[in-house]
Amino acid sequence: MITELSLPVANINSKQRDFFQTGKTKDVAFRIAQLKTLKQAIQENEQAIIQALKADLNKPEFEAYATEIFVIKEIDYAIKNIKSWTKPQKAAVPLEFLQYSARIYPEPLGIILIIGAWNYPFQLIISPLIGAIAAGNCAILKPSELAPHTSSLLAEIFSKYFDPAYIVLVEGGVETSQKLLVEKYDYIFFTGGTNVGKIVMEAAAKHLTPVTLELGGKSPCIVDTEINLEHTVKRITWGKFINAGQTCIAPDYILVNNKIKTNLVDGLKKTINEFYGDNPGSSPDYARIISQKHFDRLVNFLKNGEILVGGDTNSSERYIAPTVIDNVALDDPIMQEEIFGPILPIIEYRDITEAIAFINSRPKPLALYLFTQNKNLQTRVLQETSSGGVCINDTVMQCGVSSLPFGGVGDSGIGSYHGKASFDTFSHSKSVLHNSFLLDLKWRYAPYKDKLSFLKRLIG
Ligand code: NAD
């Protein structure tokens, strides 16, 4: 196991380069076998994974399955589709290219650096890795140091099931990450905050390394009057408070039509009680904040506005109750930064134009949620706003659909993954044009005399 960089990064890197050069990873059968090994590794260590997530985040077992171990579905999806993904795709050629044929060959990039965040510390390493393996690459993995139990378990698992010359996990914090970023990779896949994303991109630029940046931001949740209130409050409560709100695509704040605000707040209050009981602190189904620093940051948000539900905190347990907060000012810290915790501000609007204008005045979010049955409103919001993804009449579920690329836009990220999008991310599309020796038309060769008029006709 490689912990805290017991080997110099250049050494790890060159071992992987040697392995990649053997061409082993190009074999589709090899990739399938490695995906199966990954699945087996997860299944054989399921209980340990659940325990590590519990130790890091007090993650309930159900949530560990639903949002982390669930990644096994992505492995099955890749295994099922890998043969069609890896097949060269025919491309059309124009009429004047009569004797040519064109194909696009997906080829592996080489060595991929994957840096993960702490909130889904298992899934955020495994999910991109599935794409990297399927596309035929080697990988260096750096999970978040803020989820130390998951990080050390992952290190143990990878050293047991995989050759480090093929896939290796490096544990460590910011310094380790910085050391890793000095080296050249063929692709960097980063999940984390927007500011660190900029640092990663700067380091990558030095080597012209392409990047995917899976970042965060404030994902709005619009609630119109034309809804099924009971379903709406359940879906929002679930999406906001799973993992104690520490989800990159959790609804960050609600923009609610003022006519339905009271009903929505009452519904949220009732649902929070139904889900977590009178004292969510003693519920087995409620997670904790990852660190003291994040706990303090979140408690600070409670200073503004009026708490309608929750608001209880316990520093020694890093517990913050599911909280709904009203009357926050748009320039309060809670509306300036990504919340990334179990606090839900409610902001009302009178006309959807206001809500759309507000969203468009802010950096582009990773997710946008819209609760309405009104088709015109759905079309309008889709057309007039930009976000990484949209989920209508639900929250968070969009990231469970393998056929939907997952990623941000603008400040919420660059690039996307999941399913085929992961395979494409970690592949180079090599264009191959093939001529034959049957004919050799002279129209393009010098001397050009008398050929220009033909060329002009061709261009039309
Ligand atoms: P972070 O950016 O602080 O850390 C992410 C990773 O970067 C960690 O592995 C860390 O060791 C490393 N790192 C931190 N500072 C660094 C530096 N100066 N130089 C190099 N590496 C550094 O993010 P986080 O706190 O772990 O995660 C929270 C953020 O991640 C939130 O903004 C959240 O929205 C976002 N996120 C996004 C997604 C997504 O899929 N888009 C998923 C989860 C989390």
Short mmCIF file of C-alpha atoms and ligand atoms in Angstrom, two decimals:
data_model
loop_
_atom_site.label_atom_id
_atom_site.label_comp_id
_atom_site.label_asym_id
_atom_site.label_seq_id
_atom_site.Cartn_x
_atom_site.Cartn_y
_atom_site.Cartn_z
CA MET A 1 0.00 0.00 0.00
CA ILE A 2 1.30 3.44 -0.84
CA THR A 3 0.57 5.90 1.92
CA GLU A 4 1.66 9.51 2.12
CA LEU A 5 3.79 9.05 -0.95
CA SER A 6 6.38 6.59 0.32
CA LEU A 7 7.48 6.45 -3.33
CA PRO A 8 8.34 9.57 -5.34
CA VAL A 9 5.49 10.42 -7.69
CA ALA A 10 7.77 10.27 -10.73
CA ASN A 11 8.49 6.67 -9.83
CA ILE A 12 4.82 5.68 -9.65
CA ASN A 13 4.23 7.48 -12.87
CA SER A 14 7.04 5.80 -14.77
CA LYS A 15 5.96 2.33 -13.56
CA GLN A 16 2.50 3.03 -14.94
CA ARG A 17 3.94 4.34 -18.22
CA ASP A 18 5.88 1.08 -18.61
CA PHE A 19 2.74 -0.92 -17.91
CA PHE A 20 0.69 1.11 -20.37
CA GLN A 21 3.36 0.63 -23.04
CA THR A 22 2.95 -3.14 -22.82
CA GLY A 23 -0.41 -2.59 -24.54
CA LYS A 24 -2.21 -4.90 -22.08
CA THR A 25 -4.89 -2.34 -21.28
CA LYS A 26 -5.85 -2.08 -24.94
CA ASP A 27 -7.25 -5.60 -24.87
CA VAL A 28 -11.01 -5.39 -24.27
CA ALA A 29 -11.01 -8.78 -22.52
CA PHE A 30 -8.43 -7.40 -20.06
CA ARG A 31 -10.61 -4.36 -19.37
CA ILE A 32 -13.68 -6.53 -18.76
CA ALA A 33 -11.67 -8.75 -16.40
CA GLN A 34 -10.50 -5.68 -14.45
CA LEU A 35 -14.04 -4.32 -14.20
CA LYS A 36 -15.14 -7.68 -12.84
CA THR A 37 -12.28 -7.60 -10.33
CA LEU A 38 -13.39 -4.14 -9.23
CA LYS A 39 -16.94 -5.39 -8.73
CA GLN A 40 -15.68 -8.39 -6.79
CA ALA A 41 -13.48 -6.13 -4.63
CA ILE A 42 -16.50 -4.00 -3.75
CA GLN A 43 -18.75 -6.95 -3.04
CA GLU A 44 -16.18 -8.73 -0.88
CA ASN A 45 -15.55 -5.57 1.15
CA GLU A 46 -19.12 -4.30 1.34
CA GLN A 47 -19.36 -4.39 5.13
CA ALA A 48 -15.99 -2.71 5.59
CA ILE A 49 -17.01 0.04 3.15
CA ILE A 50 -20.25 0.62 5.06
CA GLN A 51 -18.32 0.80 8.34
CA ALA A 52 -15.74 3.23 6.94
CA LEU A 53 -18.49 5.53 5.65
CA LYS A 54 -20.19 5.32 9.02
CA ALA A 55 -16.93 6.25 10.77
CA ASP A 56 -16.27 9.20 8.44
CA LEU A 57 -19.75 10.66 8.04
CA ASN A 58 -22.06 8.56 10.23
CA LYS A 59 -23.51 7.61 6.84
CA PRO A 60 -26.57 5.39 7.33
CA GLU A 61 -26.21 1.91 5.81
CA PHE A 62 -29.13 2.55 3.46
CA GLU A 63 -27.49 5.70 2.09
CA ALA A 64 -24.16 3.89 1.77
CA TYR A 65 -25.88 1.37 -0.52
CA ALA A 66 -28.09 3.84 -2.38
CA THR A 67 -25.43 6.45 -3.10
CA GLU A 68 -22.02 4.76 -2.89
CA ILE A 69 -22.13 0.96 -3.34
CA PHE A 70 -24.77 1.62 -6.00
CA VAL A 71 -21.80 2.38 -8.27
CA ILE A 72 -21.70 -1.37 -8.99
CA LYS A 73 -24.54 -0.65 -11.44
CA GLU A 74 -22.10 1.54 -13.40
CA ILE A 75 -19.66 -1.38 -13.60
CA ASP A 76 -22.40 -3.66 -14.97
CA TYR A 77 -23.42 -0.98 -17.45
CA ALA A 78 -19.82 -0.60 -18.68
CA ILE A 79 -19.34 -4.37 -19.01
CA LYS A 80 -22.61 -4.64 -20.95
CA ASN A 81 -21.71 -1.85 -23.37
CA ILE A 82 -17.93 -1.98 -23.67
CA LYS A 83 -17.90 -3.99 -26.91
CA SER A 84 -20.04 -1.46 -28.73
CA TRP A 85 -18.19 1.50 -27.19
CA THR A 86 -14.77 0.22 -28.26
CA LYS A 87 -15.81 -0.64 -31.82
CA PRO A 88 -14.53 1.82 -34.43
CA GLN A 89 -17.45 3.95 -35.61
CA LYS A 90 -18.01 4.48 -39.33
CA ALA A 91 -18.13 8.12 -40.36
CA ALA A 92 -19.80 9.47 -43.49
CA VAL A 93 -17.61 10.80 -46.31
CA PRO A 94 -18.71 13.44 -48.86
CA LEU A 95 -19.49 12.40 -52.42
CA GLU A 96 -16.19 13.68 -53.80
CA PHE A 97 -14.37 11.35 -51.36
CA LEU A 98 -15.90 8.46 -53.29
CA GLN A 99 -13.11 5.92 -52.89
CA TYR A 100 -12.36 6.72 -49.25
CA SER A 101 -13.73 5.29 -46.05
CA ALA A 102 -13.65 6.97 -42.65
CA ARG A 103 -13.73 5.58 -39.14
CA ILE A 104 -13.34 6.90 -35.61
CA TYR A 105 -11.23 4.72 -33.34
CA PRO A 106 -11.57 5.28 -29.58
CA GLU A 107 -8.12 4.79 -28.05
CA PRO A 108 -6.96 4.93 -24.43
CA LEU A 109 -5.25 8.11 -23.30
CA GLY A 110 -2.65 6.55 -20.96
CA ILE A 111 -2.36 7.50 -17.31
CA ILE A 112 -5.25 9.12 -15.52
CA LEU A 113 -5.04 11.02 -12.24
CA ILE A 114 -8.32 10.92 -10.30
CA ILE A 115 -8.65 13.25 -7.29
CA GLY A 116 -11.76 12.81 -5.13
CA ALA A 117 -13.81 14.81 -2.63
CA TRP A 118 -14.90 13.65 0.84
CA ASN A 119 -18.70 13.76 0.68
CA TYR A 120 -19.14 10.54 -1.32
CA PRO A 121 -15.56 9.42 -0.70
CA PHE A 122 -16.01 5.93 -2.12
CA GLN A 123 -18.20 6.59 -5.14
CA LEU A 124 -16.29 9.67 -6.31
CA ILE A 125 -13.14 7.57 -6.76
CA ILE A 126 -14.77 4.38 -8.10
CA SER A 127 -17.19 5.95 -10.57
CA PRO A 128 -14.58 7.78 -12.69
CA LEU A 129 -12.25 4.80 -12.35
CA ILE A 130 -14.85 2.60 -14.08
CA GLY A 131 -14.67 4.86 -17.12
CA ALA A 132 -10.87 4.96 -17.00
CA ILE A 133 -10.67 1.15 -16.94
CA ALA A 134 -13.33 0.70 -19.63
CA ALA A 135 -11.44 3.09 -21.90
CA GLY A 136 -8.19 1.12 -21.37
CA ASN A 137 -6.12 3.40 -19.14
CA CYS A 138 -3.91 3.11 -16.06
CA ALA A 139 -4.96 5.17 -13.07
CA ILE A 140 -3.55 6.94 -10.01
CA LEU A 141 -6.20 7.59 -7.38
CA LYS A 142 -6.11 10.26 -4.66
CA PRO A 143 -9.13 10.14 -2.34
CA SER A 144 -9.92 12.91 0.12
CA GLU A 145 -7.97 13.02 3.37
CA LEU A 146 -11.08 14.37 5.11
CA ALA A 147 -12.68 10.92 4.97
CA PRO A 148 -9.68 9.02 6.42
CA HIS A 149 -11.42 5.70 7.12
CA THR A 150 -12.67 5.38 3.57
CA SER A 151 -9.34 6.55 2.20
CA SER A 152 -7.32 3.93 4.09
CA LEU A 153 -9.80 1.17 3.30
CA LEU A 154 -9.62 2.05 -0.40
CA ALA A 155 -5.80 1.96 -0.19
CA GLU A 156 -6.00 -1.51 1.32
CA ILE A 157 -8.49 -2.75 -1.28
CA PHE A 158 -6.53 -1.45 -4.28
CA SER A 159 -3.22 -2.83 -3.08
CA LYS A 160 -4.87 -6.24 -2.62
CA TYR A 161 -6.82 -6.49 -5.88
CA PHE A 162 -4.75 -4.49 -8.40
CA ASP A 163 -1.19 -4.27 -9.64
CA PRO A 164 0.06 -0.77 -8.67
CA ALA A 165 1.69 -0.48 -12.08
CA TYR A 166 -1.89 -0.53 -13.41
CA ILE A 167 -4.02 1.09 -10.69
CA VAL A 168 -2.57 2.62 -7.56
CA LEU A 169 -4.08 4.60 -4.75
CA VAL A 170 -2.10 7.33 -3.03
CA GLU A 171 -3.34 8.59 0.31
CA GLY A 172 -2.71 12.08 1.60
CA GLY A 173 -3.86 15.66 1.84
CA VAL A 174 -3.29 18.90 -0.01
CA GLU A 175 0.48 18.49 -0.08
CA THR A 176 0.23 15.02 -1.61
CA SER A 177 -2.23 16.34 -4.15
CA GLN A 178 0.16 19.15 -5.02
CA LYS A 179 3.06 16.72 -5.43
CA LEU A 180 0.97 14.54 -7.70
CA LEU A 181 -0.04 17.55 -9.76
CA VAL A 182 3.58 18.41 -10.57
CA GLU A 183 3.85 15.35 -12.83
CA LYS A 184 2.47 14.91 -16.33
CA TYR A 185 -0.64 12.76 -16.85
CA ASP A 186 -2.71 12.09 -19.92
CA TYR A 187 -5.87 13.22 -18.17
CA ILE A 188 -6.83 14.65 -14.79
CA PHE A 189 -10.27 13.99 -13.36
CA PHE A 190 -10.96 16.20 -10.36
CA THR A 191 -13.94 16.37 -8.02
CA GLY A 192 -14.00 19.16 -5.47
CA GLY A 193 -14.55 22.84 -4.91
CA THR A 194 -14.39 25.56 -7.57
CA ASN A 195 -11.32 27.26 -6.09
CA VAL A 196 -9.27 24.08 -5.92
CA GLY A 197 -10.53 23.26 -9.42
CA LYS A 198 -8.74 26.39 -10.65
CA ILE A 199 -5.49 25.24 -8.97
CA VAL A 200 -5.80 21.82 -10.61
CA MET A 201 -6.44 23.34 -14.01
CA GLU A 202 -3.43 25.63 -13.66
CA ALA A 203 -1.19 22.67 -12.80
CA ALA A 204 -2.62 20.68 -15.72
CA ALA A 205 -2.04 23.59 -18.12
CA LYS A 206 1.72 23.35 -17.52
CA HIS A 207 1.68 19.96 -19.26
CA LEU A 208 -1.25 20.68 -21.58
CA THR A 209 -3.11 17.92 -19.76
CA PRO A 210 -6.85 17.87 -20.43
CA VAL A 211 -9.14 17.94 -17.40
CA THR A 212 -12.59 17.17 -16.19
CA LEU A 213 -13.54 19.34 -13.25
CA GLU A 214 -16.56 18.14 -11.30
CA LEU A 215 -17.22 21.15 -9.10
CA GLY A 216 -20.04 22.44 -6.96
CA GLY A 217 -22.06 25.59 -6.52
CA LYS A 218 -25.51 26.65 -5.46
CA SER A 219 -28.17 24.47 -7.09
CA PRO A 220 -31.56 26.20 -7.01
CA CYS A 221 -34.88 24.43 -6.56
CA ILE A 222 -37.89 26.22 -8.02
CA VAL A 223 -41.30 25.32 -6.60
CA ASP A 224 -44.35 26.45 -8.55
CA THR A 225 -48.01 26.21 -7.48
CA GLU A 226 -48.96 23.43 -9.93
CA ILE A 227 -47.53 20.52 -7.97
CA ASN A 228 -48.41 17.51 -5.91
CA LEU A 229 -47.36 19.03 -2.60
CA GLU A 230 -46.88 15.77 -0.72
CA HIS A 231 -44.56 14.31 -3.37
CA THR A 232 -42.71 17.60 -3.70
CA VAL A 233 -41.88 17.98 -0.02
CA LYS A 234 -40.78 14.35 0.29
CA ARG A 235 -38.48 14.58 -2.74
CA ILE A 236 -36.95 17.88 -1.60
CA THR A 237 -36.47 16.70 2.00
CA TRP A 238 -34.77 13.53 0.82
CA GLY A 239 -32.48 15.25 -1.72
CA LYS A 240 -31.51 18.02 0.70
CA PHE A 241 -30.90 16.00 3.86
CA ILE A 242 -29.33 12.74 2.65
CA ASN A 243 -25.71 12.75 3.79
CA ALA A 244 -26.72 15.71 6.03
CA GLY A 245 -26.90 17.98 3.00
CA GLN A 246 -23.29 17.30 1.96
CA THR A 247 -24.20 16.47 -1.63
CA CYS A 248 -22.88 18.45 -4.58
CA ILE A 249 -26.29 18.30 -6.29
CA ALA A 250 -28.42 18.80 -3.18
CA PRO A 251 -30.96 21.60 -3.63
CA ASP A 252 -28.99 24.48 -2.14
CA TYR A 253 -31.95 26.83 -1.69
CA ILE A 254 -35.62 27.00 -2.64
CA LEU A 255 -37.22 29.61 -4.84
CA VAL A 256 -40.92 29.23 -4.12
CA ASN A 257 -43.98 30.91 -5.60
CA ASN A 258 -45.26 33.10 -2.76
CA LYS A 259 -48.81 31.66 -3.12
CA ILE A 260 -47.64 28.23 -2.00
CA LYS A 261 -44.86 29.13 0.43
CA THR A 262 -46.78 28.51 3.67
CA ASN A 263 -47.99 25.11 2.44
CA LEU A 264 -44.49 24.18 1.33
CA VAL A 265 -42.93 25.12 4.68
CA ASP A 266 -45.62 23.22 6.61
CA GLY A 267 -45.07 20.22 4.34
CA LEU A 268 -41.29 20.31 4.81
CA LYS A 269 -41.70 20.55 8.57
CA LYS A 270 -44.04 17.55 8.64
CA THR A 271 -41.82 15.49 6.31
CA ILE A 272 -38.61 16.20 8.23
CA ASN A 273 -40.40 14.97 11.33
CA GLU A 274 -41.69 11.89 9.51
CA PHE A 275 -38.23 11.04 8.16
CA TYR A 276 -36.07 11.76 11.22
CA GLY A 277 -38.45 11.98 14.21
CA ASP A 278 -38.73 14.65 16.92
CA ASN A 279 -34.99 14.53 17.55
CA PRO A 280 -33.06 13.92 14.31
CA GLY A 281 -29.91 13.75 16.48
CA SER A 282 -30.97 10.32 17.66
CA SER A 283 -32.19 9.09 14.27
CA PRO A 284 -30.12 6.20 12.84
CA ASP A 285 -30.87 7.63 9.41
CA TYR A 286 -29.11 10.97 9.68
CA ALA A 287 -25.44 11.67 8.92
CA ARG A 288 -22.95 14.04 10.56
CA ILE A 289 -20.80 16.91 9.27
CA ILE A 290 -17.42 15.75 8.01
CA SER A 291 -15.13 18.03 10.07
CA GLN A 292 -15.07 20.69 12.74
CA LYS A 293 -14.10 23.30 10.15
CA HIS A 294 -17.16 22.53 8.03
CA PHE A 295 -19.35 22.36 11.16
CA ASP A 296 -18.20 25.86 12.21
CA ARG A 297 -18.69 27.17 8.68
CA LEU A 298 -22.29 25.87 8.65
CA VAL A 299 -23.14 27.10 12.17
CA ASN A 300 -22.10 30.54 11.00
CA PHE A 301 -24.84 30.42 8.34
CA LEU A 302 -27.45 30.11 11.09
CA LYS A 303 -26.74 33.65 12.28
CA ASN A 304 -28.81 35.21 9.52
CA GLY A 305 -32.50 34.80 8.77
CA GLU A 306 -35.28 33.18 10.78
CA ILE A 307 -35.16 29.47 11.57
CA LEU A 308 -38.49 27.81 10.75
CA VAL A 309 -37.49 24.19 11.34
CA GLY A 310 -34.50 22.68 13.17
CA GLY A 311 -31.50 24.85 13.99
CA ASP A 312 -30.17 22.59 16.79
CA THR A 313 -26.46 21.89 16.76
CA ASN A 314 -24.04 19.78 18.76
CA SER A 315 -20.40 20.55 18.23
CA SER A 316 -18.95 17.44 19.90
CA GLU A 317 -20.96 15.22 17.53
CA ARG A 318 -20.71 17.61 14.57
CA TYR A 319 -24.49 17.42 14.40
CA ILE A 320 -26.68 20.01 12.72
CA ALA A 321 -30.40 19.30 12.61
CA PRO A 322 -32.25 19.43 9.27
CA THR A 323 -32.94 23.15 9.14
CA VAL A 324 -35.26 25.34 7.10
CA ILE A 325 -34.51 29.03 7.23
CA ASP A 326 -36.53 32.03 6.06
CA ASN A 327 -35.89 35.73 5.50
CA VAL A 328 -32.24 35.48 4.51
CA ALA A 329 -30.84 38.45 2.60
CA LEU A 330 -29.40 37.71 -0.82
CA ASP A 331 -26.07 39.12 0.31
CA ASP A 332 -25.91 37.03 3.51
CA PRO A 333 -23.06 34.48 3.46
CA ILE A 334 -25.58 31.62 3.18
CA MET A 335 -26.71 32.98 -0.19
CA GLN A 336 -23.19 33.80 -1.39
CA GLU A 337 -21.45 30.46 -0.81
CA GLU A 338 -22.38 26.87 -1.57
CA ILE A 339 -24.09 25.64 1.64
CA PHE A 340 -23.06 21.97 1.44
CA GLY A 341 -24.86 21.10 4.66
CA PRO A 342 -28.37 20.54 6.09
CA ILE A 343 -29.62 24.13 5.95
CA LEU A 344 -32.31 25.06 3.46
CA PRO A 345 -33.09 28.74 2.82
CA ILE A 346 -36.49 29.57 1.38
CA ILE A 347 -36.78 32.56 -0.92
CA GLU A 348 -40.12 33.54 -2.39
CA TYR A 349 -40.89 34.94 -5.81
CA ARG A 350 -44.06 36.46 -7.25
CA ASP A 351 -43.37 35.88 -10.90
CA ILE A 352 -41.20 33.18 -12.46
CA THR A 353 -39.40 35.91 -14.44
CA GLU A 354 -37.90 37.10 -11.13
CA ALA A 355 -36.75 33.59 -10.21
CA ILE A 356 -35.17 33.04 -13.63
CA ALA A 357 -33.44 36.43 -13.52
CA PHE A 358 -32.06 35.63 -10.06
CA ILE A 359 -30.64 32.27 -11.22
CA ASN A 360 -29.12 33.91 -14.29
CA SER A 361 -27.46 36.61 -12.19
CA ARG A 362 -25.46 33.90 -10.38
CA PRO A 363 -22.75 31.47 -11.54
CA LYS A 364 -24.18 28.55 -13.52
CA PRO A 365 -25.23 25.79 -11.08
CA LEU A 366 -24.44 22.08 -11.23
CA ALA A 367 -28.12 21.14 -10.96
CA LEU A 368 -31.41 22.95 -11.30
CA TYR A 369 -34.64 21.55 -9.88
CA LEU A 370 -38.09 22.55 -10.99
CA PHE A 371 -41.33 21.35 -9.42
CA THR A 372 -44.29 22.05 -11.67
CA GLN A 373 -46.74 20.23 -13.89
CA ASN A 374 -47.07 23.28 -16.08
CA LYS A 375 -45.50 22.34 -19.44
CA ASN A 376 -45.04 25.95 -20.55
CA LEU A 377 -43.19 26.74 -17.37
CA GLN A 378 -41.00 23.67 -17.79
CA THR A 379 -40.11 24.76 -21.33
CA ARG A 380 -39.45 28.30 -20.23
CA VAL A 381 -37.10 27.37 -17.42
CA LEU A 382 -35.25 24.89 -19.65
CA GLN A 383 -34.82 27.49 -22.37
CA GLU A 384 -33.97 30.48 -20.22
CA THR A 385 -31.52 29.02 -17.71
CA SER A 386 -28.24 27.14 -17.96
CA SER A 387 -27.03 24.47 -15.51
CA GLY A 388 -25.02 21.25 -15.55
CA GLY A 389 -28.26 19.25 -15.45
CA VAL A 390 -31.95 19.64 -14.70
CA CYS A 391 -34.33 17.38 -12.85
CA ILE A 392 -38.03 18.13 -13.11
CA ASN A 393 -40.32 17.15 -10.22
CA ASP A 394 -37.55 15.36 -8.33
CA THR A 395 -34.10 15.93 -6.83
CA VAL A 396 -30.71 14.17 -7.08
CA MET A 397 -32.07 11.17 -9.05
CA GLN A 398 -30.54 12.44 -12.32
CA CYS A 399 -27.12 11.21 -11.26
CA GLY A 400 -28.37 7.62 -11.03
CA VAL A 401 -29.16 7.36 -14.75
CA SER A 402 -26.08 6.02 -16.54
CA SER A 403 -27.23 7.21 -19.96
CA LEU A 404 -27.25 10.84 -18.78
CA PRO A 405 -23.86 12.60 -18.81
CA PHE A 406 -23.21 14.13 -15.39
CA GLY A 407 -21.22 17.33 -15.05
CA GLY A 408 -21.27 21.06 -14.65
CA VAL A 409 -21.07 24.14 -16.83
CA GLY A 410 -19.27 27.41 -16.16
CA ASP A 411 -18.30 27.64 -12.48
CA SER A 412 -19.88 24.25 -11.72
CA GLY A 413 -17.39 22.39 -13.88
CA ILE A 414 -15.92 21.28 -17.16
CA GLY A 415 -16.70 17.97 -18.85
CA SER A 416 -18.96 15.15 -17.79
CA TYR A 417 -19.01 11.44 -16.98
CA HIS A 418 -21.16 8.38 -16.15
CA GLY A 419 -21.93 5.61 -18.63
CA LYS A 420 -20.78 6.28 -22.19
CA ALA A 421 -19.76 9.84 -21.23
CA SER A 422 -17.10 8.34 -18.91
CA PHE A 423 -15.78 6.13 -21.68
CA ASP A 424 -15.62 9.11 -24.05
CA THR A 425 -13.95 11.29 -21.40
CA PHE A 426 -11.07 8.84 -20.99
CA SER A 427 -10.70 8.01 -24.70
CA HIS A 428 -9.16 9.84 -27.58
CA SER A 429 -11.34 9.73 -30.71
CA LYS A 430 -8.80 8.96 -33.39
CA SER A 431 -10.04 9.87 -36.84
CA VAL A 432 -8.81 7.51 -39.55
CA LEU A 433 -9.30 8.17 -43.24
CA HIS A 434 -8.59 5.33 -45.61
CA ASN A 435 -7.92 5.70 -49.35
CA SER A 436 -7.56 2.90 -51.88
CA PHE A 437 -5.24 2.43 -54.86
CA LEU A 438 -8.08 1.92 -57.35
CA LEU A 439 -8.09 5.46 -58.68
CA ASP A 440 -5.83 8.50 -58.42
CA LEU A 441 -7.60 11.58 -59.72
CA LYS A 442 -5.21 14.36 -60.68
CA TRP A 443 -7.37 17.42 -59.90
CA ARG A 444 -5.44 18.36 -56.74
CA TYR A 445 -1.89 17.93 -58.06
CA ALA A 446 0.35 20.58 -59.63
CA PRO A 447 0.57 21.87 -62.22
CA TYR A 448 -2.70 23.62 -61.29
CA LYS A 449 -3.22 25.10 -64.72
CA ASP A 450 -6.89 24.74 -65.81
CA LYS A 451 -7.82 23.01 -62.52
CA LEU A 452 -9.07 26.02 -60.56
CA SER A 453 -12.44 26.17 -62.31
CA PHE A 454 -13.06 22.51 -61.41
CA LEU A 455 -12.14 23.22 -57.79
CA LYS A 456 -14.47 26.22 -57.70
CA ARG A 457 -17.34 24.06 -59.03
CA LEU A 458 -16.56 21.47 -56.35
CA ILE A 459 -16.74 24.04 -53.58
CA GLY A 460 -19.97 25.31 -55.14
P1 NAD B 1 -11.75 20.29 -2.12
O1 NAD B 1 -11.67 21.00 -3.42
O2 NAD B 1 -11.35 20.98 -0.88
O3 NAD B 1 -10.88 18.93 -2.16
C1 NAD B 1 -10.98 17.99 -3.20
C2 NAD B 1 -9.66 17.26 -3.36
O4 NAD B 1 -8.66 18.19 -3.73
C3 NAD B 1 -9.16 16.53 -2.11
O5 NAD B 1 -8.70 15.26 -2.50
C4 NAD B 1 -8.06 17.43 -1.60
O6 NAD B 1 -7.01 16.70 -0.99
C5 NAD B 1 -7.55 18.11 -2.86
N1 NAD B 1 -7.07 19.47 -2.60
C6 NAD B 1 -7.56 20.36 -1.69
N2 NAD B 1 -6.88 21.53 -1.76
C7 NAD B 1 -5.95 21.38 -2.72
C8 NAD B 1 -4.93 22.23 -3.27
N3 NAD B 1 -4.75 23.47 -2.81
N4 NAD B 1 -4.17 21.75 -4.26
C9 NAD B 1 -4.35 20.50 -4.74
N5 NAD B 1 -5.27 19.64 -4.26
C10 NAD B 1 -6.07 20.07 -3.27
O7 NAD B 1 -13.25 19.78 -2.07
P2 NAD B 1 -13.98 19.00 -0.93
O8 NAD B 1 -14.14 19.90 0.24
O9 NAD B 1 -13.35 17.66 -0.73
O10 NAD B 1 -15.41 18.75 -1.61
C11 NAD B 1 -16.43 19.69 -1.58
C12 NAD B 1 -16.65 20.33 -2.91
O11 NAD B 1 -16.70 19.35 -3.94
C13 NAD B 1 -17.99 21.02 -2.98
O12 NAD B 1 -17.84 22.26 -3.64
C14 NAD B 1 -18.86 20.09 -3.79
O13 NAD B 1 -19.93 20.71 -4.45
C15 NAD B 1 -17.86 19.53 -4.74
N6 NAD B 1 -18.31 18.23 -5.24
C16 NAD B 1 -18.64 18.13 -6.55
C17 NAD B 1 -19.10 16.92 -7.04
C18 NAD B 1 -19.46 16.75 -8.48
O14 NAD B 1 -19.68 15.63 -8.88
N7 NAD B 1 -19.54 17.80 -9.27
C19 NAD B 1 -19.21 15.83 -6.18
C20 NAD B 1 -18.84 15.98 -4.87
C21 NAD B 1 -18.39 17.19 -4.38
#
